Structures are given as structure tokens and as C-alpha cells.
């Protein structure tokens, strides 16, 4: 197997898909989850409910005709993008240098965004004469994505589950960085080894570690799906032929869907088609890249995709609840909340994410694409 190419490159189709995935997730949360999963929204925001006379607008019903799930589709696209771009970085970086750069790339932006979420929760609880709902030690643990689910502390910001999986994927990739630098196809044995290893450990130790290992089983299934994106990177880099790469990608995807059938840990099997759709869209964009070149719209949303992921849910849901409870029309409340989320994300990108990106690049021994492309939300 030849070594991975060392050239610096920027893959526009990945940026385009990232921008579209970011929009897809916001549509899912503000124009879907908020209306149809009210108990989850109230649990996330710790807020009071809506007035009983507020109904679901007809355009929301049209937007979410079954079996459309924009959120699951967007998350799946983000996972595939990470699977594609992270090996591109590691092909010319050491594992430790990559992890340090990732921490500087991710944690500061998340902490600031999380503080905004905490402020919304404070206003929804203490600000309404209630009590703060979470131990402070759990708050501090939550500020480092990837620790909460390992330690089993309170899930304060429910949407972080995808970032927790991303962080574990980064660690796995850092550990096998030498294989990426060699361009070795042995990397595709790793997801199977992780899934089987955790499943066997869960079986042998049950029920003593059932909580932790259950969460790790959940994460391992999605980590395996991210290696579908890695197969496309190997095609892109000339490390696998197109036919071989598609066979590998398809085999991993089939294995992923099979896991949902055999071990449906916290996953709705009905969402599988959204992941299949993401696979097909990613494949199409990869194959016809000239039709998925960046434009002003997708470039903007790609640039703010990570801070938008971090800041939109808790604060955005809280704002929607407040606006509707004071009598604002649903359509105007949605415009205001969406504008708030986009504006806050841009400010986070401009004043937190970009400066820490520059710092992360200086900390790395060599330039890498991971400094340009955000983690999946």
C-alpha cells in the first residue's frame, strides 16, 4: 500500500455538504422537534410549557411529512464528512499534535456556547423563582466534550451526543495515525474491532458496568459509520480504487445498519433510511464534485456550522418558548429565533472559533485540513 499523499488540499464538496447539513439540523430542531417533541424541548431547556391554545402551523406539518427527518440526515452527513477529512489531516500529522490542535479547535468554542446555554437554563429556572437543576461539578465536566458520557454525569446539553461521538472518533484516529500516514487499508479493521470488543466486554461484565458500556456501545456504532467517510477519503487519495473503496464503504454501512437491528441501543431503526440517504448524497457529491462547489450560501453556513451546532438548541428553544408565551405569532417567533441562532453562531465564529483555529494551526507541526473544516454536529 502506498503512503498517503502529503499535499495540502481543500475539498469544496465537503464544505458544501457541511453547510447544507447545518441548515438541515436547524430546520429539524426549530421547525420539527420544537413542535412535535415538546417534552424533550422542555426537558432540555428546563422551561415552562406553552399555552394550550398554540397549535402546530400548517407549514410545519408540510415540512415534516413522513418519513423526513432532517436532523438524522444532517447528523449522518456530518459524521461522513468527519470520516473523510480527519484522515486527511492525520496523513501528515502525529497523533498527539492532532489531538492538541483538536482540543484548541473545539473546546473554547464549545465552552462559550455552553455558557450561553447555561444562561438560558438559569433564566428558565432560577430566573422564574426555581432552583438550579444541576450540580456544579457536572457543569464543569460538561465543558469538556466527551467526558460526560464516560463519567455518567447529567446530560445538560442533550445535543452534545454527536460531539461526544466525534471526540471519541478523533481519539481512535489519533491512535491509528501511523496507519493513516502509511495509507494502510488496515484502518478498516478498526471499527469492527472496536464494536466487537465493546460488545464482548459488555457481555462479560454485565450487569456491573452496564451503564458505561451501554453508552460506549452506542458511540461505537456511530464511530463505525464514520469510517464510511474514510473509505471515500481513501478513494480520493488514490489509496483504494473507486470500486474497492465503494465496496468497503458499502460493507461498513451495511454492518452499521445491521448493528441497529441486533443491538438497537438508543436508536430508532426507522431513522436508518436517513443515514442511507446521507450515504447516497455523500457518494453523489463525491462523484460529481464540480456540481457541489462552494457558493456564498453554503460557504457561510459551513463556516459557522460548529458554533451554530453549539449555540442554537437550548437558547433557541428557550427564546421560542418566551416569544410564543407572550403572544408572538409562530412565524415571526421562528424568524426571530433562527436569526438569533445564526447571529450568535457568527459572533462565536468570528471572535472565538477563528482565533482558536489560528492558535491550533500554530500548535501543529505541519498544516492540515482539519484546521479549516469544523467538526460534525
mmCIF file of C-alpha atoms in Angstrom, residues 13-375:
data_model
loop_
_atom_site.group_PDB
_atom_site.id
_atom_site.type_symbol
_atom_site.label_atom_id
_atom_site.label_comp_id
_atom_site.label_asym_id
_atom_site.label_seq_id
_atom_site.Cartn_x
_atom_site.Cartn_y
_atom_site.Cartn_z
ATOM 1 C CA UNK A 13 -17.853 19.411 -1.843
ATOM 2 C CA UNK A 14 -17.310 18.678 1.869
ATOM 3 C CA UNK A 15 -17.822 22.363 2.698
ATOM 4 C CA UNK A 16 -20.986 22.427 0.606
ATOM 5 C CA UNK A 17 -22.388 19.368 2.357
ATOM 6 C CA UNK A 18 -21.390 20.788 5.724
ATOM 7 C CA UNK A 19 -23.342 23.969 5.065
ATOM 8 C CA UNK A 20 -26.399 22.038 3.901
ATOM 9 C CA UNK A 21 -26.172 19.691 6.913
ATOM 10 C CA UNK A 22 -26.025 22.654 9.309
ATOM 11 C CA UNK A 23 -29.186 24.112 7.785
ATOM 12 C CA UNK A 24 -30.832 20.677 7.875
ATOM 13 C CA UNK A 25 -30.206 20.279 11.615
ATOM 14 C CA UNK A 26 -31.578 23.741 12.444
ATOM 15 C CA UNK A 27 -34.677 23.033 10.348
ATOM 16 C CA UNK A 28 -35.123 19.770 12.229
ATOM 17 C CA UNK A 29 -34.841 21.367 15.665
ATOM 18 C CA UNK A 30 -36.694 24.665 15.218
ATOM 19 C CA UNK A 31 -39.205 23.555 12.609
ATOM 20 C CA UNK A 32 -39.728 19.992 13.796
ATOM 21 C CA UNK A 33 -38.550 18.866 17.226
ATOM 22 C CA UNK A 34 -39.785 22.065 18.888
ATOM 23 C CA UNK A 35 -43.331 21.355 17.716
ATOM 24 C CA UNK A 36 -43.569 17.575 17.843
ATOM 25 C CA UNK A 37 -41.329 16.644 20.783
ATOM 26 C CA UNK A 38 -42.348 19.256 23.334
ATOM 27 C CA UNK A 39 -41.463 17.089 26.350
ATOM 28 C CA UNK A 40 -37.874 16.775 25.067
ATOM 29 C CA UNK A 41 -37.674 20.541 24.492
ATOM 30 C CA UNK A 42 -38.923 21.331 27.987
ATOM 31 C CA UNK A 43 -36.556 18.789 29.485
ATOM 32 C CA UNK A 44 -33.608 20.321 27.620
ATOM 33 C CA UNK A 45 -34.433 23.940 28.480
ATOM 34 C CA UNK A 46 -35.877 23.283 31.979
ATOM 35 C CA UNK A 47 -38.570 25.781 30.974
ATOM 36 C CA UNK A 48 -42.315 26.014 31.421
ATOM 37 C CA UNK A 49 -44.618 24.779 28.675
ATOM 38 C CA UNK A 50 -46.521 26.664 26.014
ATOM 39 C CA UNK A 51 -50.030 27.955 26.367
ATOM 40 C CA UNK A 52 -52.557 25.285 25.433
ATOM 41 C CA UNK A 53 -54.046 27.301 22.555
ATOM 42 C CA UNK A 54 -50.868 27.317 20.441
ATOM 43 C CA UNK A 55 -51.133 24.760 17.626
ATOM 44 C CA UNK A 56 -48.653 23.420 15.072
ATOM 45 C CA UNK A 57 -48.618 25.698 11.993
ATOM 46 C CA UNK A 58 -49.637 24.087 8.720
ATOM 47 C CA UNK A 59 -46.287 24.844 7.054
ATOM 48 C CA UNK A 60 -44.527 22.899 9.818
ATOM 49 C CA UNK A 61 -46.773 19.937 9.080
ATOM 50 C CA UNK A 62 -45.923 20.148 5.366
ATOM 51 C CA UNK A 63 -42.210 20.415 6.079
ATOM 52 C CA UNK A 64 -42.157 17.213 8.108
ATOM 53 C CA UNK A 65 -44.212 14.819 6.072
ATOM 54 C CA UNK A 66 -43.148 11.256 6.992
ATOM 55 C CA UNK A 67 -40.587 9.802 6.750
ATOM 56 C CA UNK A 68 -38.488 13.003 6.522
ATOM 57 C CA UNK A 69 -36.068 13.551 9.419
ATOM 58 C CA UNK A 70 -33.798 16.451 8.580
ATOM 59 C CA UNK A 71 -31.931 16.105 11.873
ATOM 60 C CA UNK A 72 -30.908 12.478 11.438
ATOM 61 C CA UNK A 73 -29.933 13.169 7.826
ATOM 62 C CA UNK A 74 -27.833 16.201 8.779
ATOM 63 C CA UNK A 75 -26.070 14.355 11.600
ATOM 64 C CA UNK A 76 -25.261 11.462 9.276
ATOM 65 C CA UNK A 77 -23.750 13.865 6.723
ATOM 66 C CA UNK A 78 -21.637 15.482 9.457
ATOM 67 C CA UNK A 79 -20.357 12.064 10.535
ATOM 68 C CA UNK A 80 -19.395 11.172 6.963
ATOM 69 C CA UNK A 81 -17.590 14.489 6.497
ATOM 70 C CA UNK A 82 -15.534 13.900 9.639
ATOM 71 C CA UNK A 83 -14.708 10.401 8.482
ATOM 72 C CA UNK A 84 -13.453 11.934 5.252
ATOM 73 C CA UNK A 85 -11.432 14.947 6.464
ATOM 74 C CA UNK A 86 -9.851 13.689 9.700
ATOM 75 C CA UNK A 87 -7.686 11.026 7.984
ATOM 76 C CA UNK A 88 -6.648 13.746 5.533
ATOM 77 C CA UNK A 89 -5.178 15.658 8.454
ATOM 78 C CA UNK A 90 -3.645 12.645 10.163
ATOM 79 C CA UNK A 91 -1.907 11.524 6.969
ATOM 80 C CA UNK A 92 0.630 14.271 7.683
ATOM 81 C CA UNK A 93 0.433 14.844 11.438
ATOM 82 C CA UNK A 94 1.290 12.939 14.579
ATOM 83 C CA UNK A 95 -1.478 11.685 16.816
ATOM 84 C CA UNK A 96 -0.565 13.870 19.844
ATOM 85 C CA UNK A 97 -0.203 17.023 17.724
ATOM 86 C CA UNK A 98 -3.558 16.324 16.113
ATOM 87 C CA UNK A 99 -5.305 15.879 19.481
ATOM 88 C CA UNK A 100 -3.852 19.078 20.916
ATOM 89 C CA UNK A 101 -4.965 21.002 17.836
ATOM 90 C CA UNK A 102 -8.438 19.455 18.036
ATOM 91 C CA UNK A 103 -8.806 20.422 21.691
ATOM 92 C CA UNK A 104 -7.950 24.041 20.922
ATOM 93 C CA UNK A 105 -10.207 23.880 17.899
ATOM 94 C CA UNK A 106 -13.235 22.508 19.758
ATOM 95 C CA UNK A 107 -13.241 23.218 23.479
ATOM 96 C CA UNK A 108 -13.078 27.063 23.614
ATOM 97 C CA UNK A 109 -15.968 27.472 21.174
ATOM 98 C CA UNK A 110 -17.984 24.828 22.965
ATOM 99 C CA UNK A 111 -17.368 26.382 26.395
ATOM 100 C CA UNK A 112 -18.578 29.817 25.282
ATOM 101 C CA UNK A 113 -21.604 28.315 23.531
ATOM 102 C CA UNK A 114 -22.345 26.152 26.548
ATOM 103 C CA UNK A 115 -22.215 29.212 28.815
ATOM 104 C CA UNK A 116 -24.945 30.762 26.644
ATOM 105 C CA UNK A 117 -26.997 27.580 27.094
ATOM 106 C CA UNK A 118 -26.404 27.705 30.852
ATOM 107 C CA UNK A 119 -27.563 31.327 30.910
ATOM 108 C CA UNK A 120 -30.803 30.283 29.201
ATOM 109 C CA UNK A 121 -31.314 27.453 31.697
ATOM 110 C CA UNK A 122 -30.625 29.860 34.580
ATOM 111 C CA UNK A 123 -33.275 32.264 33.306
ATOM 112 C CA UNK A 124 -35.712 29.370 32.853
ATOM 113 C CA UNK A 125 -35.196 28.093 36.412
ATOM 114 C CA UNK A 126 -33.677 30.484 38.960
ATOM 115 C CA UNK A 127 -34.977 33.446 36.986
ATOM 116 C CA UNK A 128 -38.503 32.073 37.401
ATOM 117 C CA UNK A 129 -38.170 31.507 41.146
ATOM 118 C CA UNK A 130 -36.948 27.919 40.855
ATOM 119 C CA UNK A 131 -33.658 26.256 41.782
ATOM 120 C CA UNK A 132 -30.583 25.464 39.732
ATOM 121 C CA UNK A 133 -31.144 21.887 38.493
ATOM 122 C CA UNK A 134 -27.601 20.536 38.094
ATOM 123 C CA UNK A 135 -24.592 20.028 40.425
ATOM 124 C CA UNK A 136 -21.768 22.429 39.546
ATOM 125 C CA UNK A 137 -19.317 19.540 39.258
ATOM 126 C CA UNK A 138 -21.464 18.153 36.442
ATOM 127 C CA UNK A 139 -21.429 21.563 34.749
ATOM 128 C CA UNK A 140 -17.617 21.655 34.724
ATOM 129 C CA UNK A 141 -17.363 18.091 33.415
ATOM 130 C CA UNK A 142 -19.791 19.017 30.643
ATOM 131 C CA UNK A 143 -17.413 21.732 29.431
ATOM 132 C CA UNK A 144 -15.035 19.126 28.033
ATOM 133 C CA UNK A 145 -16.993 17.261 25.348
ATOM 134 C CA UNK A 146 -16.518 13.521 25.541
ATOM 135 C CA UNK A 147 -16.205 13.190 29.315
ATOM 136 C CA UNK A 148 -19.856 13.380 30.361
ATOM 137 C CA UNK A 149 -20.990 10.094 28.876
ATOM 138 C CA UNK A 150 -17.896 8.288 30.176
ATOM 139 C CA UNK A 151 -18.399 9.555 33.727
ATOM 140 C CA UNK A 152 -22.173 9.208 33.581
ATOM 141 C CA UNK A 153 -22.932 12.732 34.790
ATOM 142 C CA UNK A 154 -26.019 14.811 33.975
ATOM 143 C CA UNK A 155 -26.731 15.395 30.298
ATOM 144 C CA UNK A 156 -27.248 19.146 30.465
ATOM 145 C CA UNK A 157 -26.992 19.893 26.756
ATOM 146 C CA UNK A 158 -28.670 16.972 25.019
ATOM 147 C CA UNK A 159 -27.485 17.759 21.504
ATOM 148 C CA UNK A 160 -23.864 17.224 22.542
ATOM 149 C CA UNK A 161 -24.196 13.470 21.950
ATOM 150 C CA UNK A 162 -22.882 13.849 18.398
ATOM 151 C CA UNK A 163 -19.850 15.853 19.538
ATOM 152 C CA UNK A 164 -19.137 13.256 22.223
ATOM 153 C CA UNK A 165 -19.001 10.632 19.474
ATOM 154 C CA UNK A 166 -16.808 12.890 17.333
ATOM 155 C CA UNK A 167 -14.314 13.265 20.182
ATOM 156 C CA UNK A 168 -14.020 9.511 20.528
ATOM 157 C CA UNK A 169 -13.564 9.180 16.781
ATOM 158 C CA UNK A 170 -10.710 11.709 16.975
ATOM 159 C CA UNK A 171 -9.059 9.658 19.711
ATOM 160 C CA UNK A 172 -9.410 6.435 17.732
ATOM 161 C CA UNK A 173 -7.955 8.108 14.640
ATOM 162 C CA UNK A 174 -5.065 9.596 16.629
ATOM 163 C CA UNK A 175 -4.197 6.135 17.952
ATOM 164 C CA UNK A 176 -4.057 4.707 14.425
ATOM 165 C CA UNK A 177 -2.351 7.760 12.889
ATOM 166 C CA UNK A 178 0.641 5.663 11.711
ATOM 167 C CA UNK A 179 -1.757 3.592 9.601
ATOM 168 C CA UNK A 180 -3.175 6.739 8.020
ATOM 169 C CA UNK A 181 0.308 8.056 7.242
ATOM 170 C CA UNK A 182 1.135 4.750 5.543
ATOM 171 C CA UNK A 183 -2.160 4.744 3.686
ATOM 172 C CA UNK A 184 -2.853 1.297 5.077
ATOM 173 C CA UNK A 185 -6.203 -0.359 4.419
ATOM 174 C CA UNK A 186 -5.868 -1.973 7.855
ATOM 175 C CA UNK A 187 -7.675 1.068 9.256
ATOM 176 C CA UNK A 188 -10.926 -0.520 8.094
ATOM 177 C CA UNK A 189 -10.476 -3.369 10.542
ATOM 178 C CA UNK A 190 -10.573 -0.877 13.403
ATOM 179 C CA UNK A 191 -14.333 -0.146 13.521
ATOM 180 C CA UNK A 192 -15.133 -3.859 13.576
ATOM 181 C CA UNK A 193 -12.562 -4.418 16.338
ATOM 182 C CA UNK A 194 -13.987 -1.563 18.421
ATOM 183 C CA UNK A 195 -17.597 -2.663 18.069
ATOM 184 C CA UNK A 196 -16.867 -6.327 18.755
ATOM 185 C CA UNK A 197 -14.509 -5.535 21.618
ATOM 186 C CA UNK A 198 -17.025 -3.340 23.418
ATOM 187 C CA UNK A 199 -19.866 -5.773 22.789
ATOM 188 C CA UNK A 200 -17.828 -8.678 24.195
ATOM 189 C CA UNK A 201 -16.750 -6.612 27.210
ATOM 190 C CA UNK A 202 -20.350 -5.594 27.852
ATOM 191 C CA UNK A 203 -21.445 -9.228 27.720
ATOM 192 C CA UNK A 204 -18.663 -10.462 30.001
ATOM 193 C CA UNK A 205 -19.057 -7.752 32.647
ATOM 194 C CA UNK A 206 -22.853 -7.421 32.700
ATOM 195 C CA UNK A 207 -24.507 -6.062 34.730
ATOM 196 C CA UNK A 208 -21.700 -4.383 36.692
ATOM 197 C CA UNK A 209 -20.755 -1.823 34.000
ATOM 198 C CA UNK A 210 -23.956 -1.829 32.013
ATOM 199 C CA UNK A 211 -24.422 1.968 32.078
ATOM 200 C CA UNK A 212 -20.946 2.905 30.858
ATOM 201 C CA UNK A 213 -20.637 0.096 28.352
ATOM 202 C CA UNK A 214 -24.142 0.735 27.060
ATOM 203 C CA UNK A 215 -23.105 4.291 26.259
ATOM 204 C CA UNK A 216 -19.898 3.069 24.648
ATOM 205 C CA UNK A 217 -21.824 0.517 22.563
ATOM 206 C CA UNK A 218 -23.987 3.399 21.371
ATOM 207 C CA UNK A 219 -20.930 5.504 20.462
ATOM 208 C CA UNK A 220 -19.090 2.630 18.778
ATOM 209 C CA UNK A 221 -21.926 2.039 16.327
ATOM 210 C CA UNK A 222 -21.759 5.614 15.041
ATOM 211 C CA UNK A 223 -17.957 5.598 15.026
ATOM 212 C CA UNK A 224 -18.142 2.628 12.666
ATOM 213 C CA UNK A 225 -20.412 4.642 10.353
ATOM 214 C CA UNK A 226 -17.852 7.466 10.237
ATOM 215 C CA UNK A 227 -15.372 5.077 8.620
ATOM 216 C CA UNK A 228 -17.659 5.103 5.568
ATOM 217 C CA UNK A 229 -16.357 8.635 5.018
ATOM 218 C CA UNK A 230 -12.829 7.323 5.496
ATOM 219 C CA UNK A 231 -13.341 4.886 2.628
ATOM 220 C CA UNK A 232 -14.202 7.822 0.384
ATOM 221 C CA UNK A 233 -11.039 9.596 1.543
ATOM 222 C CA UNK A 234 -9.017 6.557 0.513
ATOM 223 C CA UNK A 235 -10.569 6.756 -2.947
ATOM 224 C CA UNK A 236 -9.863 10.495 -3.065
ATOM 225 C CA UNK A 237 -6.235 9.972 -2.061
ATOM 226 C CA UNK A 238 -5.704 7.177 -4.577
ATOM 227 C CA UNK A 239 -5.148 4.616 -1.823
ATOM 228 C CA UNK A 240 -8.060 2.471 -2.999
ATOM 229 C CA UNK A 241 -9.622 2.126 -6.412
ATOM 230 C CA UNK A 242 -13.114 3.523 -6.753
ATOM 231 C CA UNK A 243 -14.603 0.034 -6.927
ATOM 232 C CA UNK A 244 -12.676 -1.228 -3.891
ATOM 233 C CA UNK A 245 -13.447 1.923 -1.894
ATOM 234 C CA UNK A 246 -17.164 1.716 -2.636
ATOM 235 C CA UNK A 247 -17.190 -1.949 -1.637
ATOM 236 C CA UNK A 248 -15.517 -1.057 1.661
ATOM 237 C CA UNK A 249 -17.874 1.875 2.255
ATOM 238 C CA UNK A 250 -20.930 -0.240 1.451
ATOM 239 C CA UNK A 251 -19.767 -3.103 3.667
ATOM 240 C CA UNK A 252 -19.252 -0.743 6.612
ATOM 241 C CA UNK A 253 -22.651 0.893 6.044
ATOM 242 C CA UNK A 254 -24.393 -2.488 5.883
ATOM 243 C CA UNK A 255 -22.617 -3.514 9.073
ATOM 244 C CA UNK A 256 -23.746 -0.293 10.730
ATOM 245 C CA UNK A 257 -27.392 -0.877 9.809
ATOM 246 C CA UNK A 258 -27.093 -4.478 10.962
ATOM 247 C CA UNK A 259 -25.881 -3.276 14.354
ATOM 248 C CA UNK A 260 -29.036 -1.208 14.716
ATOM 249 C CA UNK A 261 -31.036 -4.371 14.177
ATOM 250 C CA UNK A 262 -29.022 -6.593 16.521
ATOM 251 C CA UNK A 263 -28.153 -4.024 19.222
ATOM 252 C CA UNK A 264 -30.627 -1.110 18.943
ATOM 253 C CA UNK A 265 -29.052 0.911 21.762
ATOM 254 C CA UNK A 266 -30.988 4.165 21.991
ATOM 255 C CA UNK A 267 -31.586 4.221 18.237
ATOM 256 C CA UNK A 268 -34.804 4.235 16.266
ATOM 257 C CA UNK A 269 -34.447 1.772 13.395
ATOM 258 C CA UNK A 270 -36.850 3.956 11.406
ATOM 259 C CA UNK A 271 -34.035 6.534 11.178
ATOM 260 C CA UNK A 272 -31.844 4.130 9.226
ATOM 261 C CA UNK A 273 -33.140 5.339 5.888
ATOM 262 C CA UNK A 274 -31.960 8.885 6.734
ATOM 263 C CA UNK A 275 -28.429 7.540 7.167
ATOM 264 C CA UNK A 276 -28.781 5.615 3.925
ATOM 265 C CA UNK A 277 -29.920 8.827 2.217
ATOM 266 C CA UNK A 278 -26.896 10.661 3.655
ATOM 267 C CA UNK A 279 -24.645 7.908 2.282
ATOM 268 C CA UNK A 280 -26.162 8.312 -1.190
ATOM 269 C CA UNK A 281 -25.946 12.109 -1.097
ATOM 270 C CA UNK A 282 -22.319 11.985 0.046
ATOM 271 C CA UNK A 283 -21.492 9.466 -2.684
ATOM 272 C CA UNK A 284 -23.199 11.653 -5.289
ATOM 273 C CA UNK A 285 -21.401 14.796 -4.123
ATOM 274 C CA UNK A 286 -18.075 12.976 -4.065
ATOM 275 C CA UNK A 287 -18.606 11.615 -7.577
ATOM 276 C CA UNK A 288 -19.861 14.873 -9.104
ATOM 277 C CA UNK A 289 -17.795 17.362 -7.142
ATOM 278 C CA UNK A 290 -17.968 20.075 -9.782
ATOM 279 C CA UNK A 291 -21.704 20.351 -9.119
ATOM 280 C CA UNK A 292 -21.124 20.709 -5.376
ATOM 281 C CA UNK A 293 -18.606 23.543 -5.422
ATOM 282 C CA UNK A 294 -18.888 26.083 -2.626
ATOM 283 C CA UNK A 295 -21.113 29.104 -3.054
ATOM 284 C CA UNK A 296 -21.794 32.074 -0.807
ATOM 285 C CA UNK A 297 -24.706 30.373 0.962
ATOM 286 C CA UNK A 298 -23.075 27.031 1.711
ATOM 287 C CA UNK A 299 -19.704 28.631 2.459
ATOM 288 C CA UNK A 300 -21.275 30.873 5.105
ATOM 289 C CA UNK A 301 -23.170 28.074 6.821
ATOM 290 C CA UNK A 302 -20.158 25.773 6.579
ATOM 291 C CA UNK A 303 -18.041 28.411 8.318
ATOM 292 C CA UNK A 304 -20.498 28.799 11.217
ATOM 293 C CA UNK A 305 -21.658 25.163 11.339
ATOM 294 C CA UNK A 306 -19.852 24.255 14.556
ATOM 295 C CA UNK A 307 -20.801 27.345 16.616
ATOM 296 C CA UNK A 308 -24.345 27.065 15.206
ATOM 297 C CA UNK A 309 -24.477 23.473 16.443
ATOM 298 C CA UNK A 310 -23.196 24.555 19.855
ATOM 299 C CA UNK A 311 -25.448 27.533 20.470
ATOM 300 C CA UNK A 312 -28.763 27.031 18.711
ATOM 301 C CA UNK A 313 -30.698 24.409 20.669
ATOM 302 C CA UNK A 314 -31.112 25.347 24.352
ATOM 303 C CA UNK A 315 -31.028 29.112 23.820
ATOM 304 C CA UNK A 316 -33.082 28.931 20.633
ATOM 305 C CA UNK A 317 -35.778 26.729 22.132
ATOM 306 C CA UNK A 318 -35.925 28.969 25.200
ATOM 307 C CA UNK A 319 -36.352 32.060 23.052
ATOM 308 C CA UNK A 320 -39.119 30.409 21.045
ATOM 309 C CA UNK A 321 -40.975 29.480 24.231
ATOM 310 C CA UNK A 322 -40.728 33.002 25.606
ATOM 311 C CA UNK A 323 -41.820 34.641 22.358
ATOM 312 C CA UNK A 324 -44.806 32.373 21.909
ATOM 313 C CA UNK A 325 -45.895 32.659 25.517
ATOM 314 C CA UNK A 326 -46.036 36.451 25.189
ATOM 315 C CA UNK A 327 -48.304 36.058 22.172
ATOM 316 C CA UNK A 328 -45.948 36.487 19.210
ATOM 317 C CA UNK A 329 -47.083 34.758 16.027
ATOM 318 C CA UNK A 330 -45.369 31.438 15.376
ATOM 319 C CA UNK A 331 -43.939 32.515 12.026
ATOM 320 C CA UNK A 332 -42.375 35.683 13.472
ATOM 321 C CA UNK A 333 -41.084 33.814 16.544
ATOM 322 C CA UNK A 334 -39.369 31.316 14.259
ATOM 323 C CA UNK A 335 -37.767 34.103 12.224
ATOM 324 C CA UNK A 336 -36.502 35.810 15.387
ATOM 325 C CA UNK A 337 -35.160 32.582 16.951
ATOM 326 C CA UNK A 338 -33.494 31.454 13.716
ATOM 327 C CA UNK A 339 -31.914 34.884 13.242
ATOM 328 C CA UNK A 340 -30.696 34.841 16.844
ATOM 329 C CA UNK A 341 -29.087 31.414 16.401
ATOM 330 C CA UNK A 342 -27.360 32.405 13.148
ATOM 331 C CA UNK A 343 -26.208 35.740 14.565
ATOM 332 C CA UNK A 344 -24.874 34.200 17.780
ATOM 333 C CA UNK A 345 -23.117 31.499 15.761
ATOM 334 C CA UNK A 346 -21.461 34.099 13.547
ATOM 335 C CA UNK A 347 -20.208 36.051 16.566
ATOM 336 C CA UNK A 348 -18.842 32.838 18.101
ATOM 337 C CA UNK A 349 -17.134 32.013 14.826
ATOM 338 C CA UNK A 350 -15.689 35.495 14.426
ATOM 339 C CA UNK A 351 -14.458 36.129 17.951
ATOM 340 C CA UNK A 352 -13.813 32.666 19.414
ATOM 341 C CA UNK A 353 -13.581 29.962 16.771
ATOM 342 C CA UNK A 354 -11.355 31.770 14.257
ATOM 343 C CA UNK A 355 -8.785 32.953 16.837
ATOM 344 C CA UNK A 356 -8.551 29.476 18.362
ATOM 345 C CA UNK A 357 -8.276 27.978 14.865
ATOM 346 C CA UNK A 358 -5.217 30.129 14.276
ATOM 347 C CA UNK A 359 -3.757 29.056 17.599
ATOM 348 C CA UNK A 360 -4.409 25.404 16.784
ATOM 349 C CA UNK A 361 -2.614 25.772 13.458
ATOM 350 C CA UNK A 362 0.419 27.275 15.166
ATOM 351 C CA UNK A 363 0.498 24.364 17.596
ATOM 352 C CA UNK A 364 0.643 21.795 14.827
ATOM 353 C CA UNK A 365 3.944 20.888 13.275
ATOM 354 C CA UNK A 366 2.504 20.939 9.758
ATOM 355 C CA UNK A 367 -0.609 22.481 8.146
ATOM 356 C CA UNK A 368 -3.678 20.296 7.853
ATOM 357 C CA UNK A 369 -7.199 20.425 6.508
ATOM 358 C CA UNK A 370 -8.621 19.765 9.964
ATOM 359 C CA UNK A 371 -7.727 23.346 10.820
ATOM 360 C CA UNK A 372 -10.120 24.541 8.107
ATOM 361 C CA UNK A 373 -13.045 22.183 8.481
ATOM 362 C CA UNK A 374 -15.263 22.116 11.524
ATOM 363 C CA UNK A 375 -16.235 19.009 13.490
#
